[in-house]
XYZ file of N, CA, C and O in Angstrom:
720
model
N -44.576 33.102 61.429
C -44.562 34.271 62.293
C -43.648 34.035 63.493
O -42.777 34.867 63.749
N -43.845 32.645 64.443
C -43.097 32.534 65.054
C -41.647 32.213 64.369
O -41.025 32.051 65.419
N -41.053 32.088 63.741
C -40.144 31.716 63.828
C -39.143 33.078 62.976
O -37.938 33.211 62.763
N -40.234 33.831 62.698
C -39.399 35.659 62.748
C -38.970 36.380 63.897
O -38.019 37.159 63.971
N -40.069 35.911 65.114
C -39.667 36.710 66.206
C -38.385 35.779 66.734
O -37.468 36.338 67.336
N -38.361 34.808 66.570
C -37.203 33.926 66.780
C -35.722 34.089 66.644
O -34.768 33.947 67.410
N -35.918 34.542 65.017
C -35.213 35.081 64.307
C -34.093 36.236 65.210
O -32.941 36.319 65.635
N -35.642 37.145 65.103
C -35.193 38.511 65.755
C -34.853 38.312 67.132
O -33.837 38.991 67.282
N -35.093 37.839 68.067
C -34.884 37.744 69.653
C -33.513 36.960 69.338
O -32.805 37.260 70.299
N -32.774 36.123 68.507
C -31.216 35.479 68.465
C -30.603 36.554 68.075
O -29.555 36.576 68.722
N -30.661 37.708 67.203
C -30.224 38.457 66.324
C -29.775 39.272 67.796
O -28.723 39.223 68.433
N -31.113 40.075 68.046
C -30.374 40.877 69.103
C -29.997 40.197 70.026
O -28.892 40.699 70.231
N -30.077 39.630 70.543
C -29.568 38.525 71.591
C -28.104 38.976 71.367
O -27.499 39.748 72.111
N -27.479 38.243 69.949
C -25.744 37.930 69.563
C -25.821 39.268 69.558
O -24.656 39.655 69.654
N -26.645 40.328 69.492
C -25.789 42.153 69.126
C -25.469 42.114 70.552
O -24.297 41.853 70.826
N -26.413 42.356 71.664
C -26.149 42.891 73.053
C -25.351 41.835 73.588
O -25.140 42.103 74.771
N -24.690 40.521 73.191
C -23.299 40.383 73.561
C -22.190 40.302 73.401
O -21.260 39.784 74.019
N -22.348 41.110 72.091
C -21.166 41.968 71.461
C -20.977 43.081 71.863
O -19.826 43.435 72.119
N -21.859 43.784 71.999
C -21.942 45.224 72.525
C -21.867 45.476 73.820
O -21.728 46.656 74.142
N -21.951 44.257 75.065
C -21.216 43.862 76.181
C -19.877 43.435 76.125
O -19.005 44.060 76.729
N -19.736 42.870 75.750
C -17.618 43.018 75.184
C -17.417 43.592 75.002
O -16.487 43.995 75.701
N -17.826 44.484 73.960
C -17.124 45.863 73.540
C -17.028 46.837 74.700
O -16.130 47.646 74.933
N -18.246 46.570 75.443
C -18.125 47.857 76.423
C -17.392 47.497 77.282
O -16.934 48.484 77.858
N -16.830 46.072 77.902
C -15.691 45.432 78.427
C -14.224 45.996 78.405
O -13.341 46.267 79.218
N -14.512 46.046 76.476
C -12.650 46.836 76.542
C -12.542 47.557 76.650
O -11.542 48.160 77.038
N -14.127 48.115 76.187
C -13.340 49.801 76.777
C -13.137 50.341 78.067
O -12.407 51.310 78.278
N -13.938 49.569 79.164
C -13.276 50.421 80.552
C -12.320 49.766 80.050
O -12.520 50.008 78.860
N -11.320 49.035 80.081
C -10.158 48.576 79.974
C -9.221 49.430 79.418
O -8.176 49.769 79.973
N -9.671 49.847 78.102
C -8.863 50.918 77.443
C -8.544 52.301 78.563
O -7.500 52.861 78.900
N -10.136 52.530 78.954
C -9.934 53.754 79.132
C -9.149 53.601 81.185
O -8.785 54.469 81.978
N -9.202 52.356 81.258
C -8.322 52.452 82.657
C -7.083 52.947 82.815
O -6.584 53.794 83.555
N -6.372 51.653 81.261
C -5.178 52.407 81.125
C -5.176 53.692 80.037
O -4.151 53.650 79.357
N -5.697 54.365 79.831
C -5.397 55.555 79.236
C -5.612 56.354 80.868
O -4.703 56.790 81.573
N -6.465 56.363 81.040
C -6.568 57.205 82.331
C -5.905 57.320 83.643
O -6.007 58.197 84.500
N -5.012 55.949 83.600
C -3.709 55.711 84.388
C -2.806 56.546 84.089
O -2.215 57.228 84.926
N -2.547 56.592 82.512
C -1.170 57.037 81.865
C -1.474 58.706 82.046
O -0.470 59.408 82.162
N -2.911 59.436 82.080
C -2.589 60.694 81.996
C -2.543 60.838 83.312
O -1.552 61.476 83.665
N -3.651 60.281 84.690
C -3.066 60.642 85.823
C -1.356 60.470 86.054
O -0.637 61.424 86.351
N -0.896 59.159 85.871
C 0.689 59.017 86.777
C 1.828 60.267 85.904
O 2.796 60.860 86.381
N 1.172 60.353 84.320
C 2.248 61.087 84.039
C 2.307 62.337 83.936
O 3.045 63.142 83.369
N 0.924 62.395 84.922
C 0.924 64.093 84.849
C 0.405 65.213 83.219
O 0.604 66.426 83.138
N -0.277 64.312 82.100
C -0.817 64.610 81.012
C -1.653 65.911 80.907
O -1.758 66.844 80.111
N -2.233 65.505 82.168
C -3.807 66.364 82.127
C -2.955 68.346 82.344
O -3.417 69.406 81.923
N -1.735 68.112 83.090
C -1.352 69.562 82.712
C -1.283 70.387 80.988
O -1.691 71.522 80.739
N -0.752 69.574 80.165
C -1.268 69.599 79.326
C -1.922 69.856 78.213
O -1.567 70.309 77.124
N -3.210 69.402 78.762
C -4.441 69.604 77.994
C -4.886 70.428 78.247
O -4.620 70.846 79.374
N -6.104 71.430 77.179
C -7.398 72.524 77.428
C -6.106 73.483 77.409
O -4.884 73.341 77.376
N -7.074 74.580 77.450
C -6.584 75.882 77.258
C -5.295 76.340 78.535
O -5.479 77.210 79.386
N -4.278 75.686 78.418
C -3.058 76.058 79.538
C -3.157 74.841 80.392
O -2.576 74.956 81.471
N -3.572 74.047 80.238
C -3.800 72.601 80.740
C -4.685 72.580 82.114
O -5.220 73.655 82.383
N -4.923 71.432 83.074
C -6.152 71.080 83.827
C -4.850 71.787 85.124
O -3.742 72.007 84.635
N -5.020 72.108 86.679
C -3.992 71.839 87.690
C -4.049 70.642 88.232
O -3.178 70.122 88.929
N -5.229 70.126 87.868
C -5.409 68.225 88.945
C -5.929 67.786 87.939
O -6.282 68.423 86.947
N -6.008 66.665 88.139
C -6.368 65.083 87.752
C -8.237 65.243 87.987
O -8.996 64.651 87.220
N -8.545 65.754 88.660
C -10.031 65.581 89.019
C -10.783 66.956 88.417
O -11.993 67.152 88.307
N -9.715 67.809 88.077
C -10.198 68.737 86.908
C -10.714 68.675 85.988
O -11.786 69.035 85.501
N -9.248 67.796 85.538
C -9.162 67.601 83.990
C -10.873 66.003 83.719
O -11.714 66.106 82.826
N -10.852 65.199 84.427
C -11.750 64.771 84.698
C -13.479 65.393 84.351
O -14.246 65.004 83.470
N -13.681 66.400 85.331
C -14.451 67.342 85.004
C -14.808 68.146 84.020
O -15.900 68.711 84.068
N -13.966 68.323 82.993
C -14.123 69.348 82.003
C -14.972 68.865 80.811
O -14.761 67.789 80.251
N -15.991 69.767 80.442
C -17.262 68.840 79.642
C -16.564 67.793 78.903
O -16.951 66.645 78.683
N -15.315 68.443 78.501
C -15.174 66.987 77.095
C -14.970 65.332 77.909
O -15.269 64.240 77.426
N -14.707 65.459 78.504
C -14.522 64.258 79.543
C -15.729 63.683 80.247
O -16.331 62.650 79.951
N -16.000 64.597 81.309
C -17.301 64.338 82.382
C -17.505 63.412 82.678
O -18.629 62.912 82.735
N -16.003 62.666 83.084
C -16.105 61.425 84.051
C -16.832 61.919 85.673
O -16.838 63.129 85.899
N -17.249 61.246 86.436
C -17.006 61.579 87.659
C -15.569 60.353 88.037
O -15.153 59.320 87.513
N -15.102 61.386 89.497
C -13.841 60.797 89.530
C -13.701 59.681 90.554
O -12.548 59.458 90.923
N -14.832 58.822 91.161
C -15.115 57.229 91.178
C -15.565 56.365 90.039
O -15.645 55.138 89.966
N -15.862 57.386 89.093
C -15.892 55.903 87.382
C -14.374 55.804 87.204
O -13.716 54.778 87.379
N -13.925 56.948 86.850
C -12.507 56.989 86.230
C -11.466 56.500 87.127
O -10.386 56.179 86.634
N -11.736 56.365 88.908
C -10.776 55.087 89.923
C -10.870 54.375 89.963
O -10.048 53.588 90.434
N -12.128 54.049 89.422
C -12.903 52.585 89.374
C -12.236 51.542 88.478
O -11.722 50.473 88.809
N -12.382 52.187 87.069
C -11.520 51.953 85.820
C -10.267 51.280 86.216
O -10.115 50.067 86.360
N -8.994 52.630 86.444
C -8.116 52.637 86.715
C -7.660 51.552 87.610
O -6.623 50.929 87.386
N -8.535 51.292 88.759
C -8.252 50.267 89.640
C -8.264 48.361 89.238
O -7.786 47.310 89.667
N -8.952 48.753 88.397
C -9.314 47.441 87.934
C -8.205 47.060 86.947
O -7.870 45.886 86.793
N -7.597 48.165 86.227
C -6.918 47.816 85.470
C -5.471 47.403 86.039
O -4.910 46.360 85.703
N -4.907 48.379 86.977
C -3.904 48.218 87.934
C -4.200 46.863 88.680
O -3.372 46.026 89.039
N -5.362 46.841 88.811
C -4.878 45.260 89.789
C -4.895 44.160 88.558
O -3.832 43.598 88.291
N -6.104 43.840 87.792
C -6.167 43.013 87.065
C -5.373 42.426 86.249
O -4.947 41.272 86.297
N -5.062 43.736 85.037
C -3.892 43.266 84.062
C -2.385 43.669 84.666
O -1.471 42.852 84.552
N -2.150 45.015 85.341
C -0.898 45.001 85.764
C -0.349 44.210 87.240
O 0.726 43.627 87.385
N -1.205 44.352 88.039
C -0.516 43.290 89.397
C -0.666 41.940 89.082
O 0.336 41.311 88.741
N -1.923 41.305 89.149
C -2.395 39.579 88.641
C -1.444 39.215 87.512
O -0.840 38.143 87.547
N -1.243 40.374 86.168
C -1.103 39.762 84.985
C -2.184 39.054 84.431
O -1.928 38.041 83.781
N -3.153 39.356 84.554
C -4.122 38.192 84.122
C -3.927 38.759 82.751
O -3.452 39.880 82.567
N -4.371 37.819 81.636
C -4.955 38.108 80.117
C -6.044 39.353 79.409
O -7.059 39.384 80.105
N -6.095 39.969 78.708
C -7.098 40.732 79.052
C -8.193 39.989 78.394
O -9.207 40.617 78.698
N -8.515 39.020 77.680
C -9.248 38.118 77.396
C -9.665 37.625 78.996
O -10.814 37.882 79.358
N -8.838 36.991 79.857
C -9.305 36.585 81.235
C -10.464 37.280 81.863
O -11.458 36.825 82.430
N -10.006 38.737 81.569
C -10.479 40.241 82.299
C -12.231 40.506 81.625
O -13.369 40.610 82.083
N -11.696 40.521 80.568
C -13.499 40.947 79.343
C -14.305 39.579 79.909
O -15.455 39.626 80.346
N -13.619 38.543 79.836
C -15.018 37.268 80.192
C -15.611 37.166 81.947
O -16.169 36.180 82.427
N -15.270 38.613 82.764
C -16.135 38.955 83.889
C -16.376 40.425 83.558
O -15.786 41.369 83.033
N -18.159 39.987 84.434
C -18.640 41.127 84.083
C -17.891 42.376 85.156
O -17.358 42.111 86.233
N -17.997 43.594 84.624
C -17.871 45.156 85.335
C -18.048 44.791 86.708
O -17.127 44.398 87.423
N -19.130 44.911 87.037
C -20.024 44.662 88.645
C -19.006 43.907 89.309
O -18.410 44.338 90.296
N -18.701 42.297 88.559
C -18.162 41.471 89.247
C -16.765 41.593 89.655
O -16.331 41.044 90.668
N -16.012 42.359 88.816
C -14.846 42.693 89.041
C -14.944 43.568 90.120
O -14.684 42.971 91.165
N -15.233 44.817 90.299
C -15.351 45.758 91.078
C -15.951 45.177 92.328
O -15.476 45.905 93.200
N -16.510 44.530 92.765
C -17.517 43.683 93.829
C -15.746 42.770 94.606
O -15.364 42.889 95.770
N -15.173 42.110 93.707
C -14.276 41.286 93.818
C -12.957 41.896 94.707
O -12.162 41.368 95.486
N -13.121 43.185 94.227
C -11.428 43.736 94.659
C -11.352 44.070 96.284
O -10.353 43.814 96.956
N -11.954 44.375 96.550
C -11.744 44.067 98.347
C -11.065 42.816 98.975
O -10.098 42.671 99.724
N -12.446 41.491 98.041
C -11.490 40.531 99.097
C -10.954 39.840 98.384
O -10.908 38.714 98.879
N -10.523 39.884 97.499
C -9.167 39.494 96.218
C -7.690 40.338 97.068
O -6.823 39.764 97.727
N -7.750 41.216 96.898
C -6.895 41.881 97.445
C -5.840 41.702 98.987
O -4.684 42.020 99.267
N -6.949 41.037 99.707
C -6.656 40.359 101.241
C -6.222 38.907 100.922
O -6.220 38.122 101.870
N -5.848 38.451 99.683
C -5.261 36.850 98.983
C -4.187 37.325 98.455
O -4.109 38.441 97.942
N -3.274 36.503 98.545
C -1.870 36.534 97.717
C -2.542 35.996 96.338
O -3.548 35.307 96.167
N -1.491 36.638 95.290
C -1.693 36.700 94.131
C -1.924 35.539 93.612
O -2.623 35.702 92.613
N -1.699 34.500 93.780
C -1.607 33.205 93.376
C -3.116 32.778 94.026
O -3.928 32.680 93.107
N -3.599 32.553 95.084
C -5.208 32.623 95.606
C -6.374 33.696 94.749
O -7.495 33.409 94.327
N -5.849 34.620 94.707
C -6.846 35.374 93.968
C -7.291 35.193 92.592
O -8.354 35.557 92.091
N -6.112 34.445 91.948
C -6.105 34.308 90.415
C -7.060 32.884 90.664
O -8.096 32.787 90.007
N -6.683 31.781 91.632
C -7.905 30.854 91.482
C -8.907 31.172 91.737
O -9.913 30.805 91.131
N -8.886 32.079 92.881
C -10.914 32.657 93.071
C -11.015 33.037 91.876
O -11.700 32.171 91.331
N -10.741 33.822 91.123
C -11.062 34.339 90.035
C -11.647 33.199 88.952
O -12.667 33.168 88.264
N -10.643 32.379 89.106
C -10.727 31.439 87.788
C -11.805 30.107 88.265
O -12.047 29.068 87.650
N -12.479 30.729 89.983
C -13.813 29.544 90.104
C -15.130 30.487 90.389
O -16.112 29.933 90.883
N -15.187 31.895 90.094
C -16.039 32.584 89.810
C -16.485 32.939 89.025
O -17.690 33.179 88.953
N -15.518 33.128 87.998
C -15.867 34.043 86.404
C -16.711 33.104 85.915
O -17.368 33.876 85.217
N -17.264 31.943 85.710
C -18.259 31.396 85.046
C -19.508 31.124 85.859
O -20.302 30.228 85.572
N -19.639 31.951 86.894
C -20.623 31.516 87.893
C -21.790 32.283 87.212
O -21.298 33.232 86.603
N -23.145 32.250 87.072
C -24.112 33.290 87.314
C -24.250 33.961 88.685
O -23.897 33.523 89.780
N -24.913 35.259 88.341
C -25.060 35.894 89.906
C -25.120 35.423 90.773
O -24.413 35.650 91.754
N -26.056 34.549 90.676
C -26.618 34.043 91.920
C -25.796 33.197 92.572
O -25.448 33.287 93.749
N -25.371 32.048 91.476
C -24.335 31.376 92.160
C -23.187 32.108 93.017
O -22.749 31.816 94.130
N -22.899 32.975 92.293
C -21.599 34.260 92.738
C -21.809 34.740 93.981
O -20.914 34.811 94.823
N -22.906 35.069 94.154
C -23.709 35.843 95.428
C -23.566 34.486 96.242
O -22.640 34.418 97.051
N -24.280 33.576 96.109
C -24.224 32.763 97.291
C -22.503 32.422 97.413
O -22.365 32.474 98.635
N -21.513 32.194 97.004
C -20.042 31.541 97.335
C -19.540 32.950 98.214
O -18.813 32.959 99.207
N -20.173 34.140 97.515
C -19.514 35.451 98.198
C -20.083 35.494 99.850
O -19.565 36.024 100.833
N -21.465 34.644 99.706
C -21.993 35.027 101.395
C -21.452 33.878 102.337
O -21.205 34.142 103.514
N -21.250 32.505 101.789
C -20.707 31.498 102.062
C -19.442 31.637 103.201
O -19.255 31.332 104.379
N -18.334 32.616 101.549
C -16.955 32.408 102.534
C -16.735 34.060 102.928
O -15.641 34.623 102.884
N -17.671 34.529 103.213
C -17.799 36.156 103.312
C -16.784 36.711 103.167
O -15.914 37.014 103.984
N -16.886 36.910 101.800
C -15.554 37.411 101.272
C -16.410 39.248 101.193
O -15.685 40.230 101.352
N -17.358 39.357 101.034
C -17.566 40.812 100.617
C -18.289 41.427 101.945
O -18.835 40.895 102.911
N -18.083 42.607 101.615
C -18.559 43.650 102.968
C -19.466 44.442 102.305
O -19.426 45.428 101.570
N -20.726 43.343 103.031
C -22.016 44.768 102.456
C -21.878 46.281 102.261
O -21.449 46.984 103.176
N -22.183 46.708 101.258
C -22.173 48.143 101.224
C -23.758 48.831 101.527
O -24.869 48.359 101.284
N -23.350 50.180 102.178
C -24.670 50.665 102.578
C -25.926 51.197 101.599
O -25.697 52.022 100.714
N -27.242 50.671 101.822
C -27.902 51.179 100.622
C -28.858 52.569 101.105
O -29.632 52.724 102.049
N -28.323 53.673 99.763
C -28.495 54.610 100.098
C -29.870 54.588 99.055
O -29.812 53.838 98.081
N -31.224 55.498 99.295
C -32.354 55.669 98.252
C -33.133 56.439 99.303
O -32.952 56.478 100.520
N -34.136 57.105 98.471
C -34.913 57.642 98.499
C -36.261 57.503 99.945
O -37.238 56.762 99.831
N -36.088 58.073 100.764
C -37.572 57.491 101.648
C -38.708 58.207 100.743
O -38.810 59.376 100.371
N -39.782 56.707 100.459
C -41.207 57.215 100.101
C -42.010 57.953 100.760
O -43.091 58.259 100.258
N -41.631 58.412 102.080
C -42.102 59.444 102.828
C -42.015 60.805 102.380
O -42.807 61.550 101.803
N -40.729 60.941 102.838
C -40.184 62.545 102.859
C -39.743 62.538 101.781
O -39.590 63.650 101.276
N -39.443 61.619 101.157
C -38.504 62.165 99.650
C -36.729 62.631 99.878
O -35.955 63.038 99.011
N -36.451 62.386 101.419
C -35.418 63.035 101.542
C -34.628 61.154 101.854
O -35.115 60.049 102.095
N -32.843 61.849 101.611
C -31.930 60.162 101.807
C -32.233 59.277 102.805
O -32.254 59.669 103.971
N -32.438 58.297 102.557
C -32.224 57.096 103.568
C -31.200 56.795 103.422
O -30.743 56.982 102.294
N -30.217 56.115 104.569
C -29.184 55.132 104.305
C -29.458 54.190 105.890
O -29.776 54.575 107.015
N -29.126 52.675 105.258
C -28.877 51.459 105.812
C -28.048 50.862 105.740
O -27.538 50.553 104.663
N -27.587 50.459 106.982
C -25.764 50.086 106.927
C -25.643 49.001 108.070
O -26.450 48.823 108.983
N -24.660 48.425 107.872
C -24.387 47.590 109.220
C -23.288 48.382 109.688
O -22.374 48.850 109.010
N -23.573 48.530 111.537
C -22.508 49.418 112.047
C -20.828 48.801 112.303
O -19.982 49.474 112.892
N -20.587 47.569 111.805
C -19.344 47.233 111.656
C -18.811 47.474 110.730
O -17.641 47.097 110.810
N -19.138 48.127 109.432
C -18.945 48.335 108.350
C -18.779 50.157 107.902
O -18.729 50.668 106.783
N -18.726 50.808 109.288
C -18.840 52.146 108.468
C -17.294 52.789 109.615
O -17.019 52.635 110.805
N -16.845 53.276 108.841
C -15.382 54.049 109.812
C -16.364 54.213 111.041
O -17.573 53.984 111.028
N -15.673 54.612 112.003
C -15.996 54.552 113.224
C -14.503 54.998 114.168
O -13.397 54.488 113.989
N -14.813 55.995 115.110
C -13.293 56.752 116.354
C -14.055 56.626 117.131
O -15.223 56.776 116.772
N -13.753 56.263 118.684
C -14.266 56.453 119.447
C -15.687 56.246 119.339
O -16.379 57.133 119.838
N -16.339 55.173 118.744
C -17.678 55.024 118.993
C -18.539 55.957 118.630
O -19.712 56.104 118.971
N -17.545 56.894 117.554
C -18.115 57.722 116.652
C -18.482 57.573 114.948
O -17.483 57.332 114.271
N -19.396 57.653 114.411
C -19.238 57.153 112.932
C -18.893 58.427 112.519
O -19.372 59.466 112.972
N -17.730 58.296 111.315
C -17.404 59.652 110.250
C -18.396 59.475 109.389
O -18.394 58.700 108.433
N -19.272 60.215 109.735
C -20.343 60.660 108.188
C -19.606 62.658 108.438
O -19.158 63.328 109.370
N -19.779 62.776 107.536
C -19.381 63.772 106.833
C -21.151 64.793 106.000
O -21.976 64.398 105.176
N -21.044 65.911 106.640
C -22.703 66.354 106.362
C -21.355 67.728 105.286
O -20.365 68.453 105.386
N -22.243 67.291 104.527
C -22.307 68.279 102.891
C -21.736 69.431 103.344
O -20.585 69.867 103.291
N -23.248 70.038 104.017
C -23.526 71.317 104.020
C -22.654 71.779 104.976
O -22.831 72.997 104.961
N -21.889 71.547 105.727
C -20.670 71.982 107.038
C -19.625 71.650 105.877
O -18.729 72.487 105.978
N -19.367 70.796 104.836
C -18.270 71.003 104.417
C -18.346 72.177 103.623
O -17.387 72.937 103.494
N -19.290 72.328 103.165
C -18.851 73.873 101.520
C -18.557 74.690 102.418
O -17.372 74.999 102.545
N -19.300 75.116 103.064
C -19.023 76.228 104.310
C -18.123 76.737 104.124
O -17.727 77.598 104.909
């Protein structure tokens, strides 16, 4: 008996980290596909007389990216495989999170520094990752936005060095004054 569930817990084990690679290439794919229709202007195009923007064409059920997955993508791919050159083998053996987490302070390193951070992180576990990131504070907390168990209405928590700021003013931006 035990050694069915055994069985079964290796089995899926090797599926869900195949099926984590796979889902690897495909932001990859779809970075650069989604590069090539933003820069070349594609999305005019497409659909019935084509999209007028990029964040249209985005929008339209067959798609239904929102248009921070699809920069997200894109960004990763532009820095990773086209600025670094890295391998895209290099690229699939870090996770999503970690890449995206990375590009801030990768970005503030010349290319040649970033490719070694890279190449003394990618085998880290989280944790390890998390602690080298708080170490040489390479990352800038982001604010966590959720739910108050009170009211049910947004919380957000932030450190105030971290949010735009004029004049000792923070830009938050309220919704409801923008549709207006």
């Amino acid at each position: 008996m035990k050694s069915l569930q055994t069985n079964k817990a290796f089995k899926l084990y090797s599926q869900l980290q195949q099926l984590i690679k796979q889902q690897s290439q495909l932001f990859l794919i779809m970075g650069k596909t989604l590069k090539e229709i933003r820069d070349e202007k594609l999305y005019l195009h497409l659909g019935n007389g084509g999209f007028d923007t990029f964040p249209n064409f985005l929008n339209n059920p067959e798609i239904g990216l929102r248009q921070s997955t699809a920069y997200l993508y894109i960004r990763i791919y532009e820095y990773y495989i086209e600025r670094l050159q890295l391998k895209e083998q290099e690229v699939l053996n870090i996770p999503l999170n970690r890449l995206m987490r990375l590009l801030p302070a990768l970005k503030q390193q010349t290319d040649d520094e970033a490719k070694e951070f890279i190449s003394t992180v990618a085998p880290l576990t989280n944790y390890d990752y998390d602690q080298i990131m708080k170490e040489k504070k390479l990352e800038t907390p982001r604010p966590l936005i959720y739910r108050c168990k009170d009211c049910g209405k947004w919380k957000i928590e932030y450190y105030e060095d971290t949010i735009c700021q004029d004049n000792d003013e923070f830009h938050v931006v309220n919704m409801t004054l923008k549709e207006a």
